[in-house]
């Protein structure tokens, strides 16, 4: 018998994805280890839709702002305001939000530990062994720890160490690199600033293939951008955005950067005892960059698949995580991917894209789909109108 401590599930990564998976499994009575790196905050605008707030029981006090409008800004600086009628988008600070989810997982019965994932091996009986490093404090040497796991959930973000070791094809992922700064809202904000509005900048000077943003967070705001172009300076683009909006002297509290995957992996599991979720599985929405809801939903379906594995002993159960996720959200990812590849190509197309956002049907269906995380199908006439208008813009017939 191995002398190593054994868990039924080890969840590597303590962001919203991993914390959700750990919480769900712990509530089922499973012995769960939630392993997280200390001090890392993902660059993120922090927007969460009502569907997430409801499905994952997020308390109102975690919402630092409630946005009821999105302003789309074209290369010409033309702005289109898309108002959210009868609802709002919640804004959260990721450091507090993520910690709340980790604490909740621990309260549900998961064991929290801090450490850096190192590698996966197998014990003599074939059970996975998770190796991780605990950084020494006050000059003490680092300690390498190993635990056995009947199942492993890799929720360790883009470029997942778990995925790269256990899942074929996990290294072949397309990324957008994101960078943002959290700054204080000035005592005298610039003219036009609105703490209940998300500003999205579709301008090549700020991103050649994505967008720049200013998202409200109560007394602070997130100012950022992203691109897949490794030669593009994200920090310089953020400085440009700050000067452009009169925020160049705003006090910066912190800054973060990280890669964001833009396409779900073709395979999320090894058919035996390892499954990926969240950024590790590539589920950040193209075009919008939204990842919190999809990460938490991915953590939930991964937990469901692992629970079935533990009950049945059948490794093929793990494939159900991807199958269920893609059945629910695959069409949205496909549509958003096509949209990003076409509309974000150059400023002429960005200008037309923002112009198209003036249409009330576009606004209504966009927000209904975003808020509820489902494509709206009940209004075929509106979809037909949007299709015809979209075609006109694609062919250049519509006036800008």
Short mmCIF file of C-alpha atoms in Angstrom, two decimals:
data_model
loop_
_atom_site.label_atom_id
_atom_site.label_comp_id
_atom_site.label_asym_id
_atom_site.label_seq_id
_atom_site.Cartn_x
_atom_site.Cartn_y
_atom_site.Cartn_z
CA UNK A 1 0.00 0.00 0.00
CA UNK A 2 1.24 3.48 -0.82
CA UNK A 3 2.12 5.71 2.12
CA UNK A 4 0.93 8.79 0.21
CA UNK A 5 -2.22 10.58 1.27
CA UNK A 6 -5.10 9.76 -1.07
CA UNK A 7 -7.88 12.06 -2.24
CA UNK A 8 -10.81 11.08 -4.36
CA UNK A 9 -10.35 14.28 -6.38
CA UNK A 10 -7.53 16.79 -6.65
CA UNK A 11 -8.57 20.06 -8.29
CA UNK A 12 -5.55 21.96 -9.59
CA UNK A 13 -6.37 25.67 -9.76
CA UNK A 14 -8.44 27.77 -7.37
CA UNK A 15 -10.05 30.28 -9.71
CA UNK A 16 -13.82 30.32 -10.29
CA UNK A 17 -13.61 27.10 -12.34
CA UNK A 18 -11.66 25.03 -9.85
CA UNK A 19 -13.46 26.41 -6.81
CA UNK A 20 -16.83 25.57 -8.36
CA UNK A 21 -15.77 22.01 -9.19
CA UNK A 22 -14.32 21.50 -5.72
CA UNK A 23 -17.44 22.88 -4.05
CA UNK A 24 -19.81 20.70 -6.07
CA UNK A 25 -17.86 17.51 -5.39
CA UNK A 26 -17.32 18.27 -1.71
CA UNK A 27 -21.07 18.76 -1.27
CA UNK A 28 -21.50 15.22 -2.59
CA UNK A 29 -19.30 13.96 0.23
CA UNK A 30 -16.15 13.45 -1.83
CA UNK A 31 -12.69 13.89 -0.31
CA UNK A 32 -11.42 16.84 -2.35
CA UNK A 33 -8.13 18.75 -2.38
CA UNK A 34 -8.29 22.26 -3.87
CA UNK A 35 -4.75 23.25 -4.80
CA UNK A 36 -4.14 26.89 -5.65
CA UNK A 37 -1.24 29.21 -6.31
CA UNK A 38 -1.14 32.14 -3.91
CA UNK A 39 -1.31 35.74 -5.05
CA UNK A 40 -2.20 35.38 -8.71
CA UNK A 41 -5.11 37.49 -10.01
CA UNK A 42 -6.23 36.97 -13.60
CA UNK A 43 -6.56 40.08 -15.80
CA UNK A 44 -10.30 40.34 -16.25
CA UNK A 45 -12.95 43.00 -16.79
CA UNK A 46 -14.96 41.28 -14.06
CA UNK A 47 -18.37 41.18 -15.76
CA UNK A 48 -20.83 38.49 -14.69
CA UNK A 49 -24.32 38.02 -16.17
CA UNK A 50 -27.55 37.43 -14.22
CA UNK A 51 -27.49 33.77 -15.24
CA UNK A 52 -24.23 33.29 -13.32
CA UNK A 53 -25.48 35.21 -10.29
CA UNK A 54 -28.54 32.97 -10.15
CA UNK A 55 -27.00 29.59 -11.02
CA UNK A 56 -24.04 29.95 -8.68
CA UNK A 57 -25.76 31.87 -5.86
CA UNK A 58 -23.53 34.95 -5.86
CA UNK A 59 -24.42 37.36 -3.02
CA UNK A 60 -25.19 40.95 -3.94
CA UNK A 61 -22.44 42.32 -1.72
CA UNK A 62 -19.80 40.92 -4.11
CA UNK A 63 -21.07 43.19 -6.89
CA UNK A 64 -18.96 46.35 -6.80
CA UNK A 65 -20.98 47.89 -9.64
CA UNK A 66 -24.03 47.15 -11.75
CA UNK A 67 -23.62 48.14 -15.40
CA UNK A 68 -26.78 48.90 -17.35
CA UNK A 69 -25.20 50.13 -20.58
CA UNK A 70 -22.41 49.14 -22.96
CA UNK A 71 -20.87 51.85 -25.13
CA UNK A 72 -19.32 50.61 -28.38
CA UNK A 73 -16.70 53.01 -29.74
CA UNK A 74 -15.66 52.84 -33.40
CA UNK A 75 -12.29 53.83 -34.92
CA UNK A 76 -13.84 57.19 -35.86
CA UNK A 77 -14.77 57.65 -32.14
CA UNK A 78 -18.44 57.28 -33.08
CA UNK A 79 -20.17 55.80 -30.02
CA UNK A 80 -23.23 53.56 -29.85
CA UNK A 81 -24.88 53.04 -26.47
CA UNK A 82 -26.52 49.67 -25.95
CA UNK A 83 -28.80 49.93 -22.92
CA UNK A 84 -29.80 46.91 -20.86
CA UNK A 85 -33.51 47.23 -20.32
CA UNK A 86 -34.83 45.66 -17.14
CA UNK A 87 -31.53 44.20 -16.04
CA UNK A 88 -27.84 44.74 -15.38
CA UNK A 89 -24.41 43.16 -15.70
CA UNK A 90 -22.73 42.60 -12.35
CA UNK A 91 -19.12 43.73 -11.93
CA UNK A 92 -16.81 41.94 -9.49
CA UNK A 93 -13.25 42.40 -8.27
CA UNK A 94 -11.52 39.12 -9.09
CA UNK A 95 -9.35 39.04 -5.97
CA UNK A 96 -12.37 39.18 -3.65
CA UNK A 97 -14.66 37.15 -5.93
CA UNK A 98 -12.21 34.27 -6.37
CA UNK A 99 -11.41 34.15 -2.65
CA UNK A 100 -15.12 34.04 -1.80
CA UNK A 101 -15.50 30.98 -4.03
CA UNK A 102 -12.47 29.26 -2.50
CA UNK A 103 -13.74 29.90 1.03
CA UNK A 104 -17.14 28.55 0.02
CA UNK A 105 -15.53 25.39 -1.36
CA UNK A 106 -13.69 24.90 1.93
CA UNK A 107 -16.90 25.46 3.89
CA UNK A 108 -18.55 22.84 1.70
CA UNK A 109 -15.87 20.35 2.76
CA UNK A 110 -12.95 20.70 0.32
CA UNK A 111 -9.43 20.91 1.78
CA UNK A 112 -7.57 24.03 0.64
CA UNK A 113 -3.84 24.01 0.14
CA UNK A 114 -1.44 26.49 -1.41
CA UNK A 115 1.13 25.14 -3.81
CA UNK A 116 2.45 25.20 -7.37
CA UNK A 117 1.61 22.19 -9.53
CA UNK A 118 4.75 20.41 -10.71
CA UNK A 119 3.86 17.15 -12.45
CA UNK A 120 1.63 14.08 -12.69
CA UNK A 121 2.97 10.55 -12.25
CA UNK A 122 1.38 7.20 -11.40
CA UNK A 123 1.73 5.05 -8.34
CA UNK A 124 2.51 1.34 -8.57
CA UNK A 125 -1.22 0.54 -8.70
CA UNK A 126 -1.85 3.01 -11.54
CA UNK A 127 -3.45 5.74 -9.43
CA UNK A 128 -2.45 9.29 -10.38
CA UNK A 129 0.02 11.12 -8.15
CA UNK A 130 -0.08 14.91 -8.11
CA UNK A 131 3.24 16.56 -7.24
CA UNK A 132 3.30 20.18 -6.13
CA UNK A 133 5.72 22.61 -4.55
CA UNK A 134 5.07 24.57 -1.36
CA UNK A 135 7.19 27.71 -1.31
CA UNK A 136 9.27 28.10 1.82
CA UNK A 137 8.51 31.08 4.04
CA UNK A 138 11.04 33.42 5.66
CA UNK A 139 13.98 31.88 3.84
CA UNK A 140 12.99 28.26 4.45
CA UNK A 141 13.58 25.86 1.53
CA UNK A 142 10.75 24.85 -0.79
CA UNK A 143 9.01 21.56 -0.07
CA UNK A 144 7.80 19.09 -2.70
CA UNK A 145 4.59 17.28 -1.75
CA UNK A 146 2.90 14.34 -3.49
CA UNK A 147 -0.67 13.08 -3.05
CA UNK A 148 -2.64 10.34 -4.74
CA UNK A 149 -5.80 11.18 -6.68
CA UNK A 150 -8.45 8.88 -8.06
CA UNK A 151 -9.40 11.77 -10.34
CA UNK A 152 -7.74 15.06 -11.29
CA UNK A 153 -9.45 18.20 -12.57
CA UNK A 154 -7.09 20.56 -14.36
CA UNK A 155 -8.47 24.06 -13.77
CA UNK A 156 -5.03 25.68 -13.84
CA UNK A 157 -5.72 28.21 -16.58
CA UNK A 158 -4.38 28.81 -20.06
CA UNK A 159 -1.25 26.80 -20.81
CA UNK A 160 -2.42 24.33 -18.18
CA UNK A 161 0.37 22.23 -16.72
CA UNK A 162 -2.08 19.40 -16.09
CA UNK A 163 -3.35 19.55 -19.66
CA UNK A 164 0.10 19.64 -21.23
CA UNK A 165 1.11 16.51 -19.35
CA UNK A 166 -2.09 14.48 -19.59
CA UNK A 167 -4.22 15.55 -22.58
CA UNK A 168 -3.21 15.10 -26.24
CA UNK A 169 -3.45 18.37 -28.16
CA UNK A 170 -3.56 20.57 -25.04
CA UNK A 171 -0.45 22.42 -26.20
CA UNK A 172 -2.06 23.43 -29.50
CA UNK A 173 -4.19 26.35 -28.38
CA UNK A 174 -4.74 29.79 -29.92
CA UNK A 175 -4.31 32.65 -27.46
CA UNK A 176 -5.17 36.28 -27.05
CA UNK A 177 -2.81 37.99 -24.62
CA UNK A 178 -4.67 40.29 -22.24
CA UNK A 179 -3.34 43.10 -20.06
CA UNK A 180 -5.21 45.46 -17.78
CA UNK A 181 -4.65 48.00 -15.05
CA UNK A 182 -6.87 48.53 -12.03
CA UNK A 183 -6.94 52.27 -11.35
CA UNK A 184 -8.77 54.50 -8.88
CA UNK A 185 -11.68 56.52 -10.19
CA UNK A 186 -10.43 60.14 -9.95
CA UNK A 187 -12.14 62.48 -7.50
CA UNK A 188 -13.05 64.57 -10.52
CA UNK A 189 -13.71 62.02 -13.28
CA UNK A 190 -13.30 63.12 -16.90
CA UNK A 191 -16.33 64.48 -18.69
CA UNK A 192 -18.63 61.70 -19.89
CA UNK A 193 -17.47 59.11 -17.37
CA UNK A 194 -20.30 56.87 -16.19
CA UNK A 195 -19.78 54.35 -13.39
CA UNK A 196 -22.68 52.24 -14.64
CA UNK A 197 -21.44 51.88 -18.22
CA UNK A 198 -18.93 49.50 -19.83
CA UNK A 199 -16.93 51.14 -22.63
CA UNK A 200 -15.62 48.88 -25.40
CA UNK A 201 -13.17 50.32 -27.96
CA UNK A 202 -13.03 48.69 -31.39
CA UNK A 203 -9.98 50.54 -32.64
CA UNK A 204 -6.91 49.13 -34.34
CA UNK A 205 -4.62 51.48 -32.41
CA UNK A 206 -5.73 49.79 -29.20
CA UNK A 207 -5.85 46.23 -30.53
CA UNK A 208 -5.26 44.88 -34.05
CA UNK A 209 -7.60 41.91 -33.55
CA UNK A 210 -9.52 42.28 -30.28
CA UNK A 211 -10.69 45.35 -28.34
CA UNK A 212 -9.82 47.76 -25.55
CA UNK A 213 -12.07 48.31 -22.54
CA UNK A 214 -12.87 50.46 -19.55
CA UNK A 215 -15.12 48.65 -17.09
CA UNK A 216 -16.48 50.20 -13.87
CA UNK A 217 -15.72 48.65 -10.48
CA UNK A 218 -17.25 51.13 -8.08
CA UNK A 219 -14.36 53.19 -6.71
CA UNK A 220 -11.97 51.62 -9.23
CA UNK A 221 -12.03 50.63 -12.89
CA UNK A 222 -10.38 48.07 -15.17
CA UNK A 223 -8.62 49.52 -18.22
CA UNK A 224 -7.25 46.93 -20.60
CA UNK A 225 -6.81 45.42 -24.02
CA UNK A 226 -5.80 42.16 -25.69
CA UNK A 227 -4.33 40.76 -28.90
CA UNK A 228 -2.94 37.61 -30.45
CA UNK A 229 -0.15 39.71 -32.03
CA UNK A 230 2.91 39.10 -29.86
CA UNK A 231 4.65 42.12 -31.35
CA UNK A 232 1.93 44.54 -30.26
CA UNK A 233 2.61 46.50 -27.05
CA UNK A 234 -0.37 46.05 -24.74
CA UNK A 235 1.00 48.42 -22.12
CA UNK A 236 1.51 51.17 -24.68
CA UNK A 237 -2.04 50.61 -25.95
CA UNK A 238 -3.44 50.95 -22.42
CA UNK A 239 -1.46 54.18 -21.97
CA UNK A 240 -2.95 55.42 -25.24
CA UNK A 241 -6.44 54.51 -24.06
CA UNK A 242 -5.93 56.31 -20.75
CA UNK A 243 -4.74 59.48 -22.49
CA UNK A 244 -7.57 59.24 -25.01
CA UNK A 245 -10.15 59.17 -22.21
CA UNK A 246 -8.56 61.67 -19.80
CA UNK A 247 -7.44 59.02 -17.32
CA UNK A 248 -3.67 59.25 -17.81
CA UNK A 249 -3.18 60.57 -14.26
CA UNK A 250 -5.45 58.04 -12.54
CA UNK A 251 -3.68 56.19 -9.72
CA UNK A 252 -2.84 52.63 -10.69
CA UNK A 253 -3.39 50.06 -7.92
CA UNK A 254 -2.17 46.98 -9.75
CA UNK A 255 -1.72 45.49 -13.20
CA UNK A 256 -1.93 41.96 -14.58
CA UNK A 257 -1.34 40.14 -17.83
CA UNK A 258 -2.05 36.61 -19.03
CA UNK A 259 -2.92 34.56 -22.12
CA UNK A 260 -6.59 33.83 -22.82
CA UNK A 261 -7.48 30.81 -24.97
CA UNK A 262 -9.91 31.56 -27.78
CA UNK A 263 -10.98 28.11 -28.91
CA UNK A 264 -12.17 25.04 -26.94
CA UNK A 265 -9.78 22.10 -27.05
CA UNK A 266 -10.94 19.14 -29.11
CA UNK A 267 -10.33 16.81 -26.17
CA UNK A 268 -10.66 17.61 -22.47
CA UNK A 269 -9.90 14.26 -20.84
CA UNK A 270 -7.47 11.35 -20.98
CA UNK A 271 -10.20 8.69 -20.92
CA UNK A 272 -8.99 7.50 -17.56
CA UNK A 273 -8.85 9.94 -14.63
CA UNK A 274 -7.96 13.48 -15.77
CA UNK A 275 -10.32 16.14 -17.15
CA UNK A 276 -9.79 19.84 -17.91
CA UNK A 277 -12.14 22.76 -17.27
CA UNK A 278 -12.31 26.52 -17.78
CA UNK A 279 -9.37 28.29 -19.43
CA UNK A 280 -7.44 25.00 -19.33
CA UNK A 281 -10.07 23.55 -21.68
CA UNK A 282 -10.02 26.68 -23.87
CA UNK A 283 -13.46 28.00 -22.96
CA UNK A 284 -13.05 31.77 -23.09
CA UNK A 285 -15.62 33.14 -25.52
CA UNK A 286 -14.16 34.51 -28.78
CA UNK A 287 -14.97 38.12 -29.71
CA UNK A 288 -16.15 39.01 -26.19
CA UNK A 289 -13.39 37.43 -24.10
CA UNK A 290 -15.96 36.41 -21.50
CA UNK A 291 -14.70 33.59 -19.31
CA UNK A 292 -16.10 33.65 -15.76
CA UNK A 293 -19.51 32.15 -16.51
CA UNK A 294 -18.13 29.61 -18.99
CA UNK A 295 -15.36 28.68 -16.55
CA UNK A 296 -17.78 28.08 -13.68
CA UNK A 297 -20.17 26.13 -15.88
CA UNK A 298 -17.18 24.12 -17.15
CA UNK A 299 -16.14 23.39 -13.56
CA UNK A 300 -19.65 22.17 -12.81
CA UNK A 301 -19.86 19.77 -15.77
CA UNK A 302 -16.34 18.52 -15.02
CA UNK A 303 -17.45 17.78 -11.44
CA UNK A 304 -20.50 15.91 -12.75
CA UNK A 305 -18.31 13.81 -15.04
CA UNK A 306 -15.85 13.04 -12.24
CA UNK A 307 -18.69 12.05 -9.90
CA UNK A 308 -19.90 9.57 -12.52
CA UNK A 309 -16.36 8.23 -12.90
CA UNK A 310 -16.06 7.69 -9.16
CA UNK A 311 -19.41 5.90 -9.05
CA UNK A 312 -18.99 3.71 -12.13
CA UNK A 313 -15.22 3.41 -12.49
CA UNK A 314 -15.61 4.10 -16.21
CA UNK A 315 -13.04 6.52 -17.64
CA UNK A 316 -15.24 7.27 -20.64
CA UNK A 317 -17.56 9.17 -18.29
CA UNK A 318 -15.10 12.09 -18.36
CA UNK A 319 -15.84 12.80 -22.03
CA UNK A 320 -19.35 13.86 -20.99
CA UNK A 321 -17.96 17.14 -19.60
CA UNK A 322 -17.01 18.44 -23.04
CA UNK A 323 -20.04 16.91 -24.70
CA UNK A 324 -22.45 18.62 -22.32
CA UNK A 325 -20.63 21.96 -22.46
CA UNK A 326 -20.51 22.07 -26.25
CA UNK A 327 -24.14 21.01 -26.58
CA UNK A 328 -25.11 23.96 -24.40
CA UNK A 329 -22.67 26.61 -25.66
CA UNK A 330 -20.85 25.31 -28.74
CA UNK A 331 -22.99 27.27 -31.21
CA UNK A 332 -22.30 30.53 -29.37
CA UNK A 333 -18.55 29.88 -29.51
CA UNK A 334 -18.78 29.12 -33.23
CA UNK A 335 -20.73 32.30 -34.00
CA UNK A 336 -18.47 34.50 -31.87
CA UNK A 337 -15.37 32.97 -33.43
CA UNK A 338 -16.59 33.77 -36.94
CA UNK A 339 -17.55 37.26 -35.83
CA UNK A 340 -14.12 37.99 -34.37
CA UNK A 341 -12.27 36.67 -37.42
CA UNK A 342 -14.30 38.86 -39.77
CA UNK A 343 -15.28 42.07 -37.96
CA UNK A 344 -12.06 42.62 -35.98
CA UNK A 345 -9.77 42.41 -39.01
CA UNK A 346 -9.39 46.13 -39.83
CA UNK A 347 -10.79 49.51 -38.89
CA UNK A 348 -13.11 49.70 -41.87
CA UNK A 349 -14.88 46.54 -40.73
CA UNK A 350 -14.82 47.67 -37.09
CA UNK A 351 -16.57 50.87 -38.13
CA UNK A 352 -19.29 48.86 -39.84
CA UNK A 353 -19.59 46.54 -36.87
CA UNK A 354 -20.25 49.41 -34.47
CA UNK A 355 -22.71 50.91 -36.94
CA UNK A 356 -24.60 47.61 -36.98
CA UNK A 357 -24.86 47.78 -33.18
CA UNK A 358 -27.19 50.78 -33.55
CA UNK A 359 -29.95 48.42 -34.60
CA UNK A 360 -32.44 47.83 -31.78
CA UNK A 361 -33.03 44.19 -32.79
CA UNK A 362 -29.29 43.55 -32.64
CA UNK A 363 -29.12 45.15 -29.19
CA UNK A 364 -32.10 43.29 -27.81
CA UNK A 365 -31.10 39.85 -29.04
CA UNK A 366 -27.47 40.40 -28.06
CA UNK A 367 -28.31 41.24 -24.47
CA UNK A 368 -30.98 38.56 -24.13
CA UNK A 369 -28.45 35.98 -25.29
CA UNK A 370 -25.70 37.38 -23.05
CA UNK A 371 -27.83 37.69 -19.93
CA UNK A 372 -29.37 34.22 -20.21
CA UNK A 373 -26.48 32.44 -21.93
CA UNK A 374 -28.70 31.05 -24.67
CA UNK A 375 -29.16 32.06 -28.29
CA UNK A 376 -32.58 33.66 -28.63
CA UNK A 377 -34.66 31.68 -31.15
CA UNK A 378 -38.20 32.79 -30.46
CA UNK A 379 -38.16 35.85 -32.76
CA UNK A 380 -37.50 34.64 -36.34
CA UNK A 381 -38.48 37.98 -37.91
CA UNK A 382 -35.88 39.85 -35.86
CA UNK A 383 -33.24 37.27 -36.83
CA UNK A 384 -34.16 37.67 -40.50
CA UNK A 385 -33.86 41.46 -40.24
CA UNK A 386 -30.46 41.13 -38.58
CA UNK A 387 -29.30 38.65 -41.22
CA UNK A 388 -30.26 41.04 -44.04
CA UNK A 389 -28.62 44.02 -42.33
CA UNK A 390 -25.52 42.01 -41.54
CA UNK A 391 -25.29 40.91 -45.16
CA UNK A 392 -25.58 44.53 -46.29
CA UNK A 393 -22.70 45.50 -44.02
CA UNK A 394 -20.63 42.50 -45.14
CA UNK A 395 -21.06 43.49 -48.78
CA UNK A 396 -20.49 47.18 -48.07
CA UNK A 397 -23.97 48.29 -49.15
CA UNK A 398 -24.94 49.78 -45.79
CA UNK A 399 -23.99 53.37 -45.05
CA UNK A 400 -21.50 53.93 -42.22
#
